[in-house]
Amino acid sequence: MLKLIGLGLNVYGITLEGLIEARSSDKVYVELYTSIIPGLTLDILKGVIGKELNLLKRRDLEDGYERIIEEAGRCDIALLTPGDPLIATTHMSLVIEAYKRGIPVKVVNSASIISAISSATGLHIYNFGRIVTLTKVRGGALPLTVYEVVEDNLSRGLHTLILLDLDVEEGYWVSIGEAVEILEIMEARMGRSVFGSDRLVVGVARVGSTDFIVKADRLSKIKYYDFGGPPHSLVVPGRLHFMEVEALLCLAEAPRDLLRKS
Amino acid sequence: MLKLIGLGLNVYGITLEGLIEARSSDKVYVELYTSIIPGLTLDILKGVIGKELNLLKRRDLEDGYERIIEEAGRCDIALLTPGDPLIATTHMSLVIEAYKRGIPVKVVNSASIISAISSATGLHIYNFGRIVTLTKVRGGALPLTVYEVVEDNLSRGLHTLILLDLDVEEGYWVSIGEAVEILEIMEARMGRSVFGSDRLVVGVARVGSTDFIVKADRLSKIKYYDFGGPPHSLVVPGRLHFMEVEALLCLAEAPRDLLRKS
């Protein structure tokens, strides 16, 4: 059997079910490259799980998953992964391959930024449109999809969650400040005014950790705010319900004058 | 302090952090009316948490939360809630009230259908549009918002997650079969053809539990499938990536001929 077990959003983010399933497995793998759990190291995780762990690099999973599939055909293999498994689409090919070979698959869910963004900001999950990831600018090619998704969501009054890309192995992560600069460059390039410098945005860092930060401010101001280490996300709110306005004031210290206008 | 702690999707769906925070609280409340965790009773949950629990009814939380806020001002109060806290917008007013009175609030996230739908179906979280809840038909008034949200998402190739309403205290829940019938009535009423009887839909029951069911089929056929007890959800896929097609074949036993067409 192949078990995919979510580690959630912090050091103790694994569920009791995840812990039970990991402990009862013959071998436990862990990948820590698709996201960052603040403060989590392999040694700490060994302590939490109470078992020997085998760290997998990207190349082990993307090019060499044959060995893991083969092992899962013989005994119980667990793969621990940050957040909720399969939100990172990376691991779906592993699951599909196991299914094709008749190997049972079990997914143990845990918390993810996808739903936690709602408790962190107070913005209703029903008012979010499509989610998008802002990747690093490579070779000058701007990730224009992000701009188009935000524009499309805003046109129907919906909020956008922009996940900011990171790659632990390559050692980079996109900060809220960098993301805002990329958005500003895109706006200038597109010759449109979807954002404008006055637009209310919400920066969110390390959701689910004890030192998480949520701060709402104008686009032009938010980039000067110090959000600390990764992972970072950015929310562009659409039309706000009065309860969402109240929540942004309480949870995200939104400027009062800015909310009165929207 | 007021702690909102998610119970996730099954009996052992609470995270280690949730367990630690519940056990270290002076008093632990639990509400089990905003969703159903299959197999979870108050007695079982007492066993899992290892502590006395105080069950709250809807009226305790919606009309009489003054007492809880007042207690949270004096000592550490935990409120356990199904899924990820605050996905049900019901509890946000409690959080805002605590903030206004300067009472610290801590949210402990756990798994939610919002992200688990992706691992259950293999549909990419980035291809979902707005989420919507289909409520019970009351007094003949059709929940037309659902129809409009699906139509809007489909027009941009996006998937729709339709959560099917339930109320534990009132003792009702909407099944996938009932939901399909409501959609068919709406389609006839609207005089449009957003769904059609051939449309591929995915029925999902008890995600995260050991006896969960995921089944993809035509709209006209899915209503005859026995999905068992609640909670149920329905997904209307938009444009499918080839990896999503593979996933629906493996995970949801989608009919091959239906997928070749889309």
PDB file of C-alpha atoms in Angstrom, chain A residues 9-20 48 84-89 92-93 95-96 99-100 106-112 114-133 152 155-156 158 163 207-210 212 243 246-247 250-251, chain B residues 9-20 48 84-89 92-93 95-96 99-100 106-112 114-133 152 155-156 158 163 207-210 212 243 246-247 250-251:
ATOM      1  CA  LEU A   9       1.024  23.795   8.158  1.00  0.00           C
ATOM      2  CA  ASN A  10       3.276  23.494  11.192  1.00  0.00           C
ATOM      3  CA  VAL A  11       5.539  21.157  13.174  1.00  0.00           C
ATOM      4  CA  TYR A  12       2.521  19.505  14.835  1.00  0.00           C
ATOM      5  CA  GLY A  13       0.278  19.786  11.769  1.00  0.00           C
ATOM      6  CA  ILE A  14      -0.008  16.044  11.110  1.00  0.00           C
ATOM      7  CA  THR A  15      -3.355  14.516  12.151  1.00  0.00           C
ATOM      8  CA  LEU A  16      -3.702  11.647  14.619  1.00  0.00           C
ATOM      9  CA  GLU A  17      -4.702   9.468  11.652  1.00  0.00           C
ATOM     10  CA  GLY A  18      -1.523  10.523   9.834  1.00  0.00           C
ATOM     11  CA  LEU A  19       0.576   9.646  12.852  1.00  0.00           C
ATOM     12  CA  ILE A  20      -1.098   6.247  13.248  1.00  0.00           C
ATOM     13  CA  VAL A  48       7.274  13.883  16.117  1.00  0.00           C
ATOM     14  CA  ASP A  84      -2.514  18.570   2.243  1.00  0.00           C
ATOM     15  CA  PRO A  85      -1.135  15.876  -0.107  1.00  0.00           C
ATOM     16  CA  LEU A  86      -1.848  16.333  -3.824  1.00  0.00           C
ATOM     17  CA  ILE A  87      -2.477  20.056  -3.615  1.00  0.00           C
ATOM     18  CA  ALA A  88       0.982  20.079  -5.137  1.00  0.00           C
ATOM     19  CA  THR A  89       0.056  18.254  -8.350  1.00  0.00           C
ATOM     20  CA  MET A  92      -0.567  12.768  -8.522  1.00  0.00           C
ATOM     21  CA  SER A  93       1.487  10.837 -11.092  1.00  0.00           C
ATOM     22  CA  VAL A  95      -0.841   7.920  -7.174  1.00  0.00           C
ATOM     23  CA  ILE A  96      -2.024   7.194 -10.725  1.00  0.00           C
ATOM     24  CA  TYR A  99      -3.594   2.641  -9.161  1.00  0.00           C
ATOM     25  CA  LYS A 100      -2.616   1.328 -12.581  1.00  0.00           C
ATOM     26  CA  LYS A 106      -4.590   5.864   0.962  1.00  0.00           C
ATOM     27  CA  VAL A 107      -4.538   9.646   1.323  1.00  0.00           C
ATOM     28  CA  VAL A 108      -4.467  11.181   4.804  1.00  0.00           C
ATOM     29  CA  ASN A 109      -5.516  14.812   4.523  1.00  0.00           C
ATOM     30  CA  SER A 110      -4.338  17.680   6.653  1.00  0.00           C
ATOM     31  CA  ALA A 111      -4.565  21.463   6.728  1.00  0.00           C
ATOM     32  CA  SER A 112      -3.710  23.475   3.639  1.00  0.00           C
ATOM     33  CA  ILE A 114      -6.266  26.607   0.433  1.00  0.00           C
ATOM     34  CA  SER A 115      -8.749  26.493   3.301  1.00  0.00           C
ATOM     35  CA  ALA A 116      -6.640  28.124   6.047  1.00  0.00           C
ATOM     36  CA  ILE A 117      -6.561  31.380   4.049  1.00  0.00           C
ATOM     37  CA  SER A 118     -10.172  31.846   5.080  1.00  0.00           C
ATOM     38  CA  SER A 119      -9.568  31.649   8.830  1.00  0.00           C
ATOM     39  CA  ALA A 120      -6.391  33.737   8.518  1.00  0.00           C
ATOM     40  CA  THR A 121      -8.040  36.640   6.688  1.00  0.00           C
ATOM     41  CA  GLY A 122     -11.726  36.245   7.550  1.00  0.00           C
ATOM     42  CA  LEU A 123     -12.558  36.335   3.830  1.00  0.00           C
ATOM     43  CA  HIS A 124     -15.349  33.864   3.004  1.00  0.00           C
ATOM     44  CA  ILE A 125     -14.238  30.793   1.086  1.00  0.00           C
ATOM     45  CA  TYR A 126     -17.357  31.160  -1.102  1.00  0.00           C
ATOM     46  CA  ASN A 127     -16.157  34.524  -2.379  1.00  0.00           C
ATOM     47  CA  PHE A 128     -12.851  33.294  -3.778  1.00  0.00           C
ATOM     48  CA  GLY A 129     -12.416  32.744  -7.489  1.00  0.00           C
ATOM     49  CA  ARG A 130      -9.721  30.702  -9.160  1.00  0.00           C
ATOM     50  CA  ILE A 131      -6.456  30.254  -7.241  1.00  0.00           C
ATOM     51  CA  VAL A 132      -3.174  31.016  -8.982  1.00  0.00           C
ATOM     52  CA  THR A 133       0.552  30.638  -8.322  1.00  0.00           C
ATOM     53  CA  ASP A 152     -11.193  37.890 -14.254  1.00  0.00           C
ATOM     54  CA  SER A 155     -14.628  41.509 -12.727  1.00  0.00           C
ATOM     55  CA  ARG A 156     -17.059  39.202 -10.901  1.00  0.00           C
ATOM     56  CA  LEU A 158     -14.321  37.567  -6.337  1.00  0.00           C
ATOM     57  CA  LEU A 163       0.312  31.521  -3.885  1.00  0.00           C
ATOM     58  CA  VAL A 207      -0.231  30.727   7.881  1.00  0.00           C
ATOM     59  CA  GLY A 208      -0.791  28.124  10.606  1.00  0.00           C
ATOM     60  CA  SER A 209       2.473  28.843  12.420  1.00  0.00           C
ATOM     61  CA  THR A 210       2.733  30.620  15.750  1.00  0.00           C
ATOM     62  CA  PHE A 212       2.125  34.028  11.191  1.00  0.00           C
ATOM     63  CA  MET A 243     -18.508  40.740   7.938  1.00  0.00           C
ATOM     64  CA  GLU A 246     -14.976  43.662  10.098  1.00  0.00           C
ATOM     65  CA  ALA A 247     -12.673  40.635   9.909  1.00  0.00           C
ATOM     66  CA  CYS A 250      -9.625  42.856  13.367  1.00  0.00           C
ATOM     67  CA  LEU A 251      -7.430  40.143  11.880  1.00  0.00           C
TER      68      LEU A 251
ATOM     69  CA  LEU B   9     -12.635  14.974   8.204  1.00  0.00           C
ATOM     70  CA  ASN B  10     -12.658  11.834  10.350  1.00  0.00           C
ATOM     71  CA  VAL B  11     -12.532  10.523  13.910  1.00  0.00           C
ATOM     72  CA  TYR B  12      -8.741  10.991  14.061  1.00  0.00           C
ATOM     73  CA  GLY B  13      -8.715  14.139  11.913  1.00  0.00           C
ATOM     74  CA  ILE B  14      -7.543  16.495  14.672  1.00  0.00           C
ATOM     75  CA  THR B  15      -3.884  17.533  14.378  1.00  0.00           C
ATOM     76  CA  LEU B  16      -1.296  16.976  17.096  1.00  0.00           C
ATOM     77  CA  GLU B  17      -1.348  20.737  17.648  1.00  0.00           C
ATOM     78  CA  GLY B  18      -5.123  20.610  18.055  1.00  0.00           C
ATOM     79  CA  LEU B  19      -4.833  17.828  20.590  1.00  0.00           C
ATOM     80  CA  ILE B  20      -2.127  19.660  22.570  1.00  0.00           C
ATOM     81  CA  VAL B  48      -9.751  10.871  21.463  1.00  0.00           C
ATOM     82  CA  ASP B  84     -11.205  23.448   9.214  1.00  0.00           C
ATOM     83  CA  PRO B  85     -12.564  26.107  11.582  1.00  0.00           C
ATOM     84  CA  LEU B  86     -14.147  29.175   9.984  1.00  0.00           C
ATOM     85  CA  ILE B  87     -14.885  27.530   6.661  1.00  0.00           C
ATOM     86  CA  ALA B  88     -18.350  27.552   8.140  1.00  0.00           C
ATOM     87  CA  THR B  89     -18.710  31.337   8.396  1.00  0.00           C
ATOM     88  CA  MET B  92     -16.383  34.229  12.503  1.00  0.00           C
ATOM     89  CA  SER B  93     -18.670  36.490  14.570  1.00  0.00           C
ATOM     90  CA  VAL B  95     -13.757  35.460  16.600  1.00  0.00           C
ATOM     91  CA  ILE B  96     -14.481  39.109  15.753  1.00  0.00           C
ATOM     92  CA  TYR B  99     -10.835  40.476  18.985  1.00  0.00           C
ATOM     93  CA  LYS B 100     -12.937  43.542  19.778  1.00  0.00           C
ATOM     94  CA  LYS B 106      -5.816  31.080  18.168  1.00  0.00           C
ATOM     95  CA  VAL B 107      -6.992  29.028  15.194  1.00  0.00           C
ATOM     96  CA  VAL B 108      -5.752  25.446  14.792  1.00  0.00           C
ATOM     97  CA  ASN B 109      -6.357  24.382  11.207  1.00  0.00           C
ATOM     98  CA  SER B 110      -7.151  20.897   9.987  1.00  0.00           C
ATOM     99  CA  ALA B 111      -8.258  19.178   6.800  1.00  0.00           C
ATOM    100  CA  SER B 112     -11.261  20.462   4.894  1.00  0.00           C
ATOM    101  CA  ILE B 114     -12.102  22.528   0.245  1.00  0.00           C
ATOM    102  CA  SER B 115      -8.613  21.118  -0.320  1.00  0.00           C
ATOM    103  CA  ALA B 116      -9.365  17.387   0.115  1.00  0.00           C
ATOM    104  CA  ILE B 117     -11.631  17.491  -2.959  1.00  0.00           C
ATOM    105  CA  SER B 118      -8.459  17.707  -5.021  1.00  0.00           C
ATOM    106  CA  SER B 119      -6.856  14.521  -3.673  1.00  0.00           C
ATOM    107  CA  ALA B 120     -10.213  12.704  -3.745  1.00  0.00           C
ATOM    108  CA  THR B 121     -10.933  13.424  -7.414  1.00  0.00           C
ATOM    109  CA  GLY B 122      -7.500  14.211  -8.859  1.00  0.00           C
ATOM    110  CA  LEU B 123      -8.868  17.485 -10.231  1.00  0.00           C
ATOM    111  CA  HIS B 124      -6.297  20.266  -9.878  1.00  0.00           C
ATOM    112  CA  ILE B 125      -7.086  22.852  -7.245  1.00  0.00           C
ATOM    113  CA  TYR B 126      -5.966  25.572  -9.701  1.00  0.00           C
ATOM    114  CA  ASN B 127      -8.762  24.636 -12.108  1.00  0.00           C
ATOM    115  CA  PHE B 128     -11.611  25.186  -9.661  1.00  0.00           C
ATOM    116  CA  GLY B 129     -13.704  28.314  -9.840  1.00  0.00           C
ATOM    117  CA  ARG B 130     -15.974  29.655  -7.151  1.00  0.00           C
ATOM    118  CA  ILE B 131     -17.313  27.152  -4.590  1.00  0.00           C
ATOM    119  CA  VAL B 132     -21.028  27.082  -3.889  1.00  0.00           C
ATOM    120  CA  THR B 133     -23.433  25.398  -1.456  1.00  0.00           C
ATOM    121  CA  ASP B 152     -20.080  31.013 -14.959  1.00  0.00           C
ATOM    122  CA  SER B 155     -17.894  29.305 -19.399  1.00  0.00           C
ATOM    123  CA  ARG B 156     -14.243  29.746 -18.373  1.00  0.00           C
ATOM    124  CA  LEU B 158     -13.336  25.813 -14.513  1.00  0.00           C
ATOM    125  CA  LEU B 163     -21.192  21.465  -1.267  1.00  0.00           C
ATOM    126  CA  VAL B 207     -14.245  12.430   1.841  1.00  0.00           C
ATOM    127  CA  GLY B 208     -11.455  11.614   4.290  1.00  0.00           C
ATOM    128  CA  SER B 209     -13.266   8.659   5.871  1.00  0.00           C
ATOM    129  CA  THR B 210     -12.320   5.037   5.324  1.00  0.00           C
ATOM    130  CA  PHE B 212     -15.476   7.378   1.180  1.00  0.00           C
ATOM    131  CA  MET B 243      -3.632  14.211 -16.020  1.00  0.00           C
ATOM    132  CA  GLU B 246      -6.227   9.844 -16.021  1.00  0.00           C
ATOM    133  CA  ALA B 247      -7.054  10.592 -12.387  1.00  0.00           C
ATOM    134  CA  CYS B 250      -8.335   5.676 -11.765  1.00  0.00           C
ATOM    135  CA  LEU B 251      -9.881   7.362  -8.742  1.00  0.00           C
TER     136      LEU B 251
END
